[in-house]
Amino acid sequence: MGDYVDQIRRFGSTDSYSTQLGEQAHSSIKSLYGLTNKKNPMRQIGAKYNRNRHFRDTEQKEIEETRRSDHNNKHHVVAPYNDCPINIFTFVRENSMDPAKKNFISKLKDHLLGRILGRDFDADMHEDFSEDERNTIRLRNNTIFRHKTIRINYTTYDIRRDSNILNPRNRRYCMVPAAETDVELNPHPFWYAAVLGIFHTEVQHMGPRSQNLGWRKMEFLWVRWLGVEPGYVSGRNVARLPKIGFVPDSDDFAFGFLDPSHVIRGCHLIPAFSEGRTKTLLSYEGHTEARPGGDMSEDWVNFYVNIFVDRDMIMRYLGLGIGHREKGTASSSQVHMRGSEQEVDHNMECGVIEEEEEYLNDTVDADNGSDSDESGDDSEDDGDDYDTL
């Protein structure tokens, strides 16, 4: 899985080859004739061909350098630029009635302080930091720096690397592991958020609990949370997609901050068109940061989570992706679809290869009365079935 010889990566598999490739190579040279002035065309065609080859080689070199870089091994990548500084006090004073900016500075300090102190992810809902503790957080020049995009890298169910680009204007929805751990409450396995802004800042932690007085760079996402529709049942057994909606702005935790390292990947949400739009989720009709790229007066009442957007996404809800690993500290996590009778317990503490071996061993043990060769064939057939989703 994921293991290909170098020739296949460079030229493709044998079933993708056609003699038309060589036959059509003549047309590319002949097409350059129309770009000449018809005087000594062979010399001009040669010059244009050499120029195109130079550009192609340069582009290929850039692609190879990008491929060799360690960006694909990082969980997320934000551009290392400081060309969009924002003073936090000026930012809050501008359009101060915007519900998205309510308690912006105190929430930001709670978020940064919680990360520095090593708190477990809870969407900053602890509410136990005093004002004196918040004042131990200092931002260099009271400035944060905005970015346009962030790339989230993740491991797919078949142990490959893929990425999503999050953009606050038109690709802003993402998913994170749910913080609920009580299995008896049958929690939804994921939380969802709309990214309003991508920032980084330089932070200094002072006070008696500080372990390092130096400045450190910290990246964070400003988000608007979406919650699961109460009383709505979804899952395979009822043939329903998960339904979610924006948390009303009357809730103190409708807006908050998120560590990019907790983002699993981007997600695709489908508006529930039959339910229409509403103004009740955001009681402010002026310009607001809560709607950075869409309609400035109303929100969709609900969204459906498109779990079929790709094979990796569906495996996250079925719980059968051997390449999936959570970033949390819990040794295990249960993935249980609402409305489904099946629970899948998969070990999140093992490495990717260990999870693969454990999955295959479980498949062999479950095949009573079969020898090892037949069990191996069954496991391979199962993998082929997943690829057809």
Coordinates of C-alpha atoms in Angstrom, one line a residue:
M1 CA 0.0 0.0 0.0
G2 CA 1.6 3.2 -1.1
D3 CA 4.7 1.3 -2.4
Y4 CA 5.5 2.0 -6.1
V5 CA 8.7 1.5 -8.0
D6 CA 10.3 4.6 -9.4
Q7 CA 9.4 3.9 -13.0
I8 CA 5.7 3.8 -12.2
R9 CA 5.9 7.1 -10.4
R10 CA 7.8 8.7 -13.3
F11 CA 6.0 7.2 -16.3
G12 CA 2.8 5.7 -15.0
S13 CA 1.6 2.1 -15.1
T14 CA 1.6 0.0 -18.3
D15 CA -2.1 0.1 -18.8
S16 CA -2.0 3.9 -19.0
Y17 CA 0.4 4.0 -22.0
S18 CA -0.7 4.6 -25.5
T19 CA 1.2 4.9 -28.8
Q20 CA -0.6 8.2 -29.3
L21 CA 1.9 9.8 -27.0
G22 CA 4.7 9.5 -29.5
E23 CA 2.5 10.2 -32.5
Q24 CA 1.2 13.5 -31.0
A25 CA 4.7 14.6 -30.2
H26 CA 5.0 15.7 -33.8
S27 CA 2.0 18.0 -33.5
S28 CA 3.6 20.0 -30.7
I29 CA 6.6 20.9 -32.9
K30 CA 4.5 21.6 -35.9
S31 CA 2.3 24.0 -33.9
L32 CA 5.3 26.2 -33.3
Y33 CA 5.4 27.0 -37.0
G34 CA 2.4 29.3 -36.7
L35 CA 4.4 31.4 -34.2
T36 CA 7.2 32.2 -36.7
N37 CA 7.3 34.8 -39.4
K38 CA 7.7 32.1 -42.0
K39 CA 11.3 33.3 -42.8
N40 CA 13.9 30.7 -41.8
P41 CA 11.2 28.8 -39.7
M42 CA 13.4 25.9 -38.7
R43 CA 15.8 28.2 -36.7
Q44 CA 12.8 30.0 -35.0
I45 CA 11.1 26.7 -34.2
G46 CA 14.3 25.4 -32.6
A47 CA 14.7 28.6 -30.5
K48 CA 11.1 28.4 -29.3
Y49 CA 11.5 24.7 -28.5
N50 CA 14.6 25.3 -26.5
R51 CA 13.0 28.1 -24.6
N52 CA 10.0 25.9 -23.7
R53 CA 12.3 23.1 -22.6
H54 CA 14.2 25.5 -20.4
F55 CA 10.9 26.7 -18.7
R56 CA 9.8 23.1 -18.3
D57 CA 13.0 22.0 -16.7
T58 CA 12.9 25.0 -14.4
E59 CA 9.4 24.2 -13.4
Q60 CA 10.2 20.6 -12.8
K61 CA 13.2 21.6 -10.6
E62 CA 10.9 23.7 -8.4
I63 CA 8.4 20.8 -8.1
E64 CA 11.2 18.5 -7.1
E65 CA 12.5 21.0 -4.5
T66 CA 9.1 21.3 -3.1
R67 CA 8.7 17.6 -3.0
R68 CA 12.0 17.1 -1.1
S69 CA 11.1 19.8 1.4
D70 CA 9.8 18.9 4.8
H71 CA 6.5 20.8 4.3
N72 CA 4.7 17.6 3.5
N73 CA 5.9 16.0 6.8
K74 CA 4.5 18.9 8.9
H75 CA 0.9 18.9 10.1
H76 CA 0.2 22.4 8.8
V77 CA 2.1 25.1 6.8
V78 CA 1.6 28.8 7.2
A79 CA 3.5 31.3 5.1
P80 CA 6.4 32.8 7.1
Y81 CA 5.5 36.4 6.3
N82 CA 4.7 39.4 8.5
D83 CA 3.3 41.6 5.8
C84 CA -0.2 42.0 7.4
P85 CA 0.2 43.2 11.0
I86 CA -2.8 44.0 13.1
N87 CA -2.9 45.9 16.4
I88 CA -5.3 43.9 18.6
F89 CA -6.7 47.0 20.4
T90 CA -7.3 48.8 17.1
F91 CA -8.8 45.7 15.6
V92 CA -11.3 45.3 18.5
R93 CA -12.2 49.0 18.5
E94 CA -13.1 49.0 14.9
N95 CA -16.7 47.8 14.6
S96 CA -16.8 47.0 18.3
M97 CA -20.4 45.9 18.2
D98 CA -19.5 42.9 16.0
P99 CA -20.5 39.7 18.1
A100 CA -17.5 37.9 16.7
K101 CA -15.2 40.3 18.5
K102 CA -16.8 39.9 21.9
N103 CA -14.1 39.3 24.5
F104 CA -11.6 38.8 21.7
I105 CA -8.5 39.7 23.7
S106 CA -9.4 37.7 26.8
K107 CA -10.4 34.7 24.8
L108 CA -7.1 34.9 22.8
K109 CA -5.1 35.1 26.0
D110 CA -7.0 32.1 27.5
H111 CA -6.3 30.1 24.4
L112 CA -2.6 31.0 24.3
L113 CA -2.2 30.4 28.0
G114 CA -3.9 27.1 27.9
R115 CA -1.6 25.9 25.1
I116 CA 1.5 27.1 26.9
L117 CA 0.4 25.3 30.1
G118 CA -0.3 22.1 28.2
R119 CA -4.0 21.8 28.7
D120 CA -5.9 19.2 26.8
F121 CA -8.1 20.4 23.9
D122 CA -11.5 21.6 25.1
A123 CA -12.1 24.5 22.8
D124 CA -11.1 26.9 25.6
M125 CA -14.2 26.2 27.6
H126 CA -12.3 25.9 31.0
E127 CA -13.1 29.5 32.1
D128 CA -10.9 29.3 35.1
F129 CA -8.1 31.7 34.3
S130 CA -8.2 34.9 36.4
E131 CA -7.4 38.3 35.0
D132 CA -4.0 38.3 36.7
E133 CA -3.2 35.0 34.9
R134 CA -4.3 36.5 31.6
N135 CA -2.0 39.4 32.2
T136 CA 1.0 37.0 32.2
I137 CA 0.6 36.7 28.5
R138 CA 2.3 39.4 26.5
L139 CA 2.0 39.9 22.7
R140 CA 5.0 41.6 21.1
N141 CA 3.9 45.1 20.2
N142 CA 0.3 44.0 20.8
T143 CA 0.4 42.8 17.3
I144 CA -1.0 39.7 15.5
F145 CA -0.3 38.9 11.8
R146 CA -3.0 37.7 9.4
H147 CA -2.5 35.1 6.7
K148 CA -4.7 34.3 3.7
T149 CA -4.4 30.5 3.7
I150 CA -3.2 27.6 5.7
R151 CA -2.3 24.1 4.3
I152 CA -3.4 21.1 6.5
N153 CA -1.5 17.9 5.7
Y154 CA -2.9 14.6 6.9
T155 CA -2.6 10.8 6.4
T156 CA -5.3 9.2 4.5
Y157 CA -6.9 5.8 5.3
D158 CA -4.6 4.0 2.8
I159 CA -1.5 5.5 4.4
R160 CA -0.8 8.2 1.8
R161 CA -0.2 11.9 2.4
D162 CA -2.8 14.5 1.2
S163 CA -3.5 18.1 2.1
N164 CA -6.3 20.7 2.2
I165 CA -6.1 24.5 1.8
L166 CA -8.2 26.5 4.2
N167 CA -9.2 30.0 3.2
P168 CA -11.5 32.2 5.4
R169 CA -13.4 33.4 2.3
N170 CA -14.4 30.3 0.4
R171 CA -12.7 27.2 1.9
R172 CA -13.2 27.8 5.6
Y173 CA -14.8 24.7 7.0
C174 CA -12.7 22.2 9.0
M175 CA -13.1 19.3 11.4
V176 CA -11.4 18.5 14.7
P177 CA -11.6 15.6 17.1
A178 CA -14.5 16.0 19.6
A179 CA -13.5 16.7 23.1
E180 CA -16.3 14.6 24.6
T181 CA -15.0 11.3 26.0
D182 CA -18.1 9.9 27.7
V183 CA -19.0 7.0 25.5
E184 CA -22.4 6.5 27.3
L185 CA -23.5 9.9 26.0
N186 CA -22.9 8.6 22.4
P187 CA -21.0 11.8 21.3
H188 CA -20.5 12.7 17.7
P189 CA -16.9 11.9 16.8
F190 CA -16.0 15.3 15.4
W191 CA -16.5 19.0 16.0
Y192 CA -16.8 21.5 13.1
A193 CA -15.7 25.1 12.7
A194 CA -15.7 27.9 10.1
V195 CA -12.3 29.6 9.9
L196 CA -12.7 33.4 10.2
G197 CA -9.0 34.2 10.3
I198 CA -5.5 32.7 10.2
F199 CA -3.0 34.4 12.5
H200 CA 0.4 34.1 14.2
T201 CA 2.0 36.2 16.9
E202 CA 5.0 36.3 19.2
V203 CA 4.1 35.5 22.8
Q204 CA 5.9 35.8 26.1
H205 CA 4.7 34.1 29.2
M206 CA 5.6 35.7 32.5
G207 CA 4.6 35.0 36.1
P208 CA 5.3 32.3 38.6
R209 CA 4.1 29.4 36.3
S210 CA 6.4 30.5 33.4
Q211 CA 9.1 28.1 32.4
N212 CA 10.5 30.2 29.6
L213 CA 10.7 34.0 29.4
G214 CA 11.7 34.0 25.8
W215 CA 9.4 35.0 22.9
R216 CA 7.8 32.2 21.0
K217 CA 5.9 32.1 17.7
M218 CA 2.4 30.7 18.0
E219 CA -0.1 30.2 15.2
F220 CA -3.8 30.1 15.8
L221 CA -7.2 30.1 14.0
W222 CA -10.1 32.4 14.8
V223 CA -13.2 30.2 14.3
R224 CA -17.0 30.2 14.5
W225 CA -18.2 26.9 15.9
L226 CA -20.9 24.7 14.5
G227 CA -22.8 22.2 16.6
V228 CA -24.7 19.0 15.9
E229 CA -28.4 19.5 15.5
P230 CA -30.1 18.4 18.8
G231 CA -32.4 15.4 18.5
Y232 CA -31.3 14.6 15.0
V233 CA -30.2 11.0 14.3
S234 CA -27.8 10.3 11.5
G235 CA -25.8 7.3 10.4
R236 CA -25.8 4.3 8.0
N237 CA -28.8 2.5 9.6
V238 CA -31.0 5.5 9.1
A239 CA -29.4 6.7 5.8
R240 CA -28.9 10.2 7.0
L241 CA -25.9 12.6 6.8
P242 CA -24.8 14.3 10.0
K243 CA -26.6 17.7 10.3
I244 CA -24.9 20.7 12.0
G245 CA -25.5 24.4 12.4
F246 CA -23.8 27.5 13.6
V247 CA -23.9 28.0 17.4
P248 CA -26.1 31.1 18.2
D249 CA -24.1 34.2 19.1
S250 CA -25.9 34.3 22.5
D251 CA -23.6 31.4 23.5
D252 CA -20.4 32.6 25.0
F253 CA -18.5 29.9 23.1
A254 CA -20.0 30.6 19.6
F255 CA -16.6 32.1 18.6
G256 CA -13.2 31.1 19.8
F257 CA -9.7 30.1 18.8
L258 CA -8.2 26.9 17.7
D259 CA -4.7 25.4 17.6
P260 CA -4.1 24.4 13.9
S261 CA -2.4 21.2 15.1
H262 CA -5.9 20.0 16.2
V263 CA -7.4 20.3 12.7
I264 CA -7.9 16.9 11.1
R265 CA -8.6 18.2 7.6
G266 CA -11.0 20.4 5.7
C267 CA -14.6 19.3 5.3
H268 CA -17.4 19.8 2.8
L269 CA -20.7 21.1 4.1
I270 CA -23.9 21.2 2.1
P271 CA -26.5 23.8 3.1
A272 CA -29.9 22.5 4.0
F273 CA -31.6 24.5 1.3
S274 CA -35.1 23.3 2.3
E275 CA -34.7 25.0 5.7
G276 CA -33.6 28.3 4.2
R277 CA -31.7 31.1 5.9
T278 CA -32.1 32.9 9.2
K279 CA -31.0 36.0 11.1
T280 CA -31.5 34.5 14.5
L281 CA -28.1 32.9 14.8
L282 CA -26.3 36.2 14.6
S283 CA -28.2 39.2 16.1
Y284 CA -26.2 41.8 14.2
E285 CA -27.1 43.2 10.8
G286 CA -24.0 45.3 10.1
H287 CA -20.7 44.2 8.7
T288 CA -19.3 41.3 10.7
E289 CA -16.2 39.2 10.6
A290 CA -18.4 36.1 11.1
R291 CA -19.3 36.2 7.4
P292 CA -16.0 37.0 5.7
G293 CA -16.9 35.8 2.2
G294 CA -20.6 35.2 2.0
D295 CA -24.0 36.9 2.5
M296 CA -23.7 39.7 5.0
S297 CA -27.2 39.5 6.5
E298 CA -28.2 35.8 7.0
D299 CA -26.9 32.4 7.7
W300 CA -28.0 29.0 6.5
V301 CA -30.1 27.4 9.3
N302 CA -28.3 24.0 9.0
F303 CA -25.7 22.1 7.0
Y304 CA -25.2 18.5 6.1
V305 CA -21.8 17.0 6.4
N306 CA -20.8 15.4 3.1
I307 CA -19.2 12.3 4.4
F308 CA -19.0 10.9 0.8
V309 CA -16.8 13.8 -0.5
D310 CA -13.9 11.3 -0.9
R311 CA -12.9 7.8 0.3
D312 CA -10.8 9.1 3.1
M313 CA -13.7 11.0 4.6
I314 CA -16.1 8.1 4.6
M315 CA -13.5 5.9 6.3
R316 CA -13.3 8.5 9.1
Y317 CA -16.9 7.9 9.9
L318 CA -16.9 4.2 9.4
G319 CA -13.8 3.9 11.6
L320 CA -12.0 1.4 9.2
G321 CA -9.1 3.6 8.1
I322 CA -5.9 1.8 9.3
G323 CA -3.9 4.9 8.4
H324 CA -5.9 7.3 10.5
R325 CA -4.3 8.5 13.7
E326 CA -5.6 11.0 16.2
K327 CA -3.4 13.8 17.6
G328 CA -4.8 13.6 21.1
T329 CA -3.2 12.0 24.2
A330 CA -5.9 9.4 24.9
S331 CA -4.7 5.9 24.4
S332 CA -7.9 4.9 22.6
S333 CA -11.0 6.4 21.0
Q334 CA -14.3 5.1 20.0
V335 CA -15.8 6.2 16.7
H336 CA -19.6 5.7 16.9
M337 CA -21.9 7.1 14.2
R338 CA -25.1 8.5 15.7
G339 CA -28.0 6.1 14.9
S340 CA -25.6 3.2 14.2
E341 CA -25.5 0.0 16.2
Q342 CA -21.9 -0.6 15.5
E343 CA -19.0 0.8 17.4
V344 CA -15.4 0.6 16.2
D345 CA -12.7 0.8 18.8
H346 CA -9.4 1.7 17.2
N347 CA -6.1 2.2 18.9
M348 CA -4.8 5.7 18.4
E349 CA -1.6 5.3 20.2
C350 CA 0.0 2.8 17.7
G351 CA 2.0 3.8 14.7
V352 CA 0.6 3.5 11.2
I353 CA 2.3 0.2 10.5
E354 CA 1.4 -1.3 13.8
E355 CA -2.3 -0.4 13.2
E356 CA -2.1 -2.1 9.8
E357 CA -0.7 -5.3 11.3
E358 CA -3.3 -5.3 14.1
Y359 CA -6.1 -4.8 11.6
L360 CA -4.9 -7.7 9.4
N361 CA -4.4 -10.0 12.4
D362 CA -7.9 -9.3 13.6
T363 CA -9.2 -10.2 10.1
V364 CA -7.3 -13.5 10.2
D365 CA -8.6 -14.4 13.7
A366 CA -12.2 -13.7 12.6
D367 CA -12.0 -16.2 9.7
N368 CA -12.7 -19.4 11.7
G369 CA -11.9 -22.6 9.8
S370 CA -9.7 -21.0 7.2
D371 CA -6.0 -21.5 6.7
S372 CA -3.5 -18.6 6.6
D373 CA -3.4 -18.4 2.8
E374 CA -7.2 -18.0 2.5
S375 CA -7.2 -15.4 5.3
G376 CA -4.6 -13.4 3.5
D377 CA -6.7 -13.5 0.3
D378 CA -9.8 -12.3 2.2
S379 CA -7.9 -9.3 3.7
E380 CA -6.8 -8.3 0.2
D381 CA -10.3 -8.6 -1.2
D382 CA -11.5 -6.3 1.6
G383 CA -9.0 -3.7 0.6
D384 CA -10.2 -3.9 -3.0
D385 CA -13.8 -3.3 -1.8
Y386 CA -12.8 -0.2 0.1
D387 CA -11.2 1.2 -3.1
T388 CA -14.5 1.0 -4.9
L389 CA -16.3 3.3 -2.5

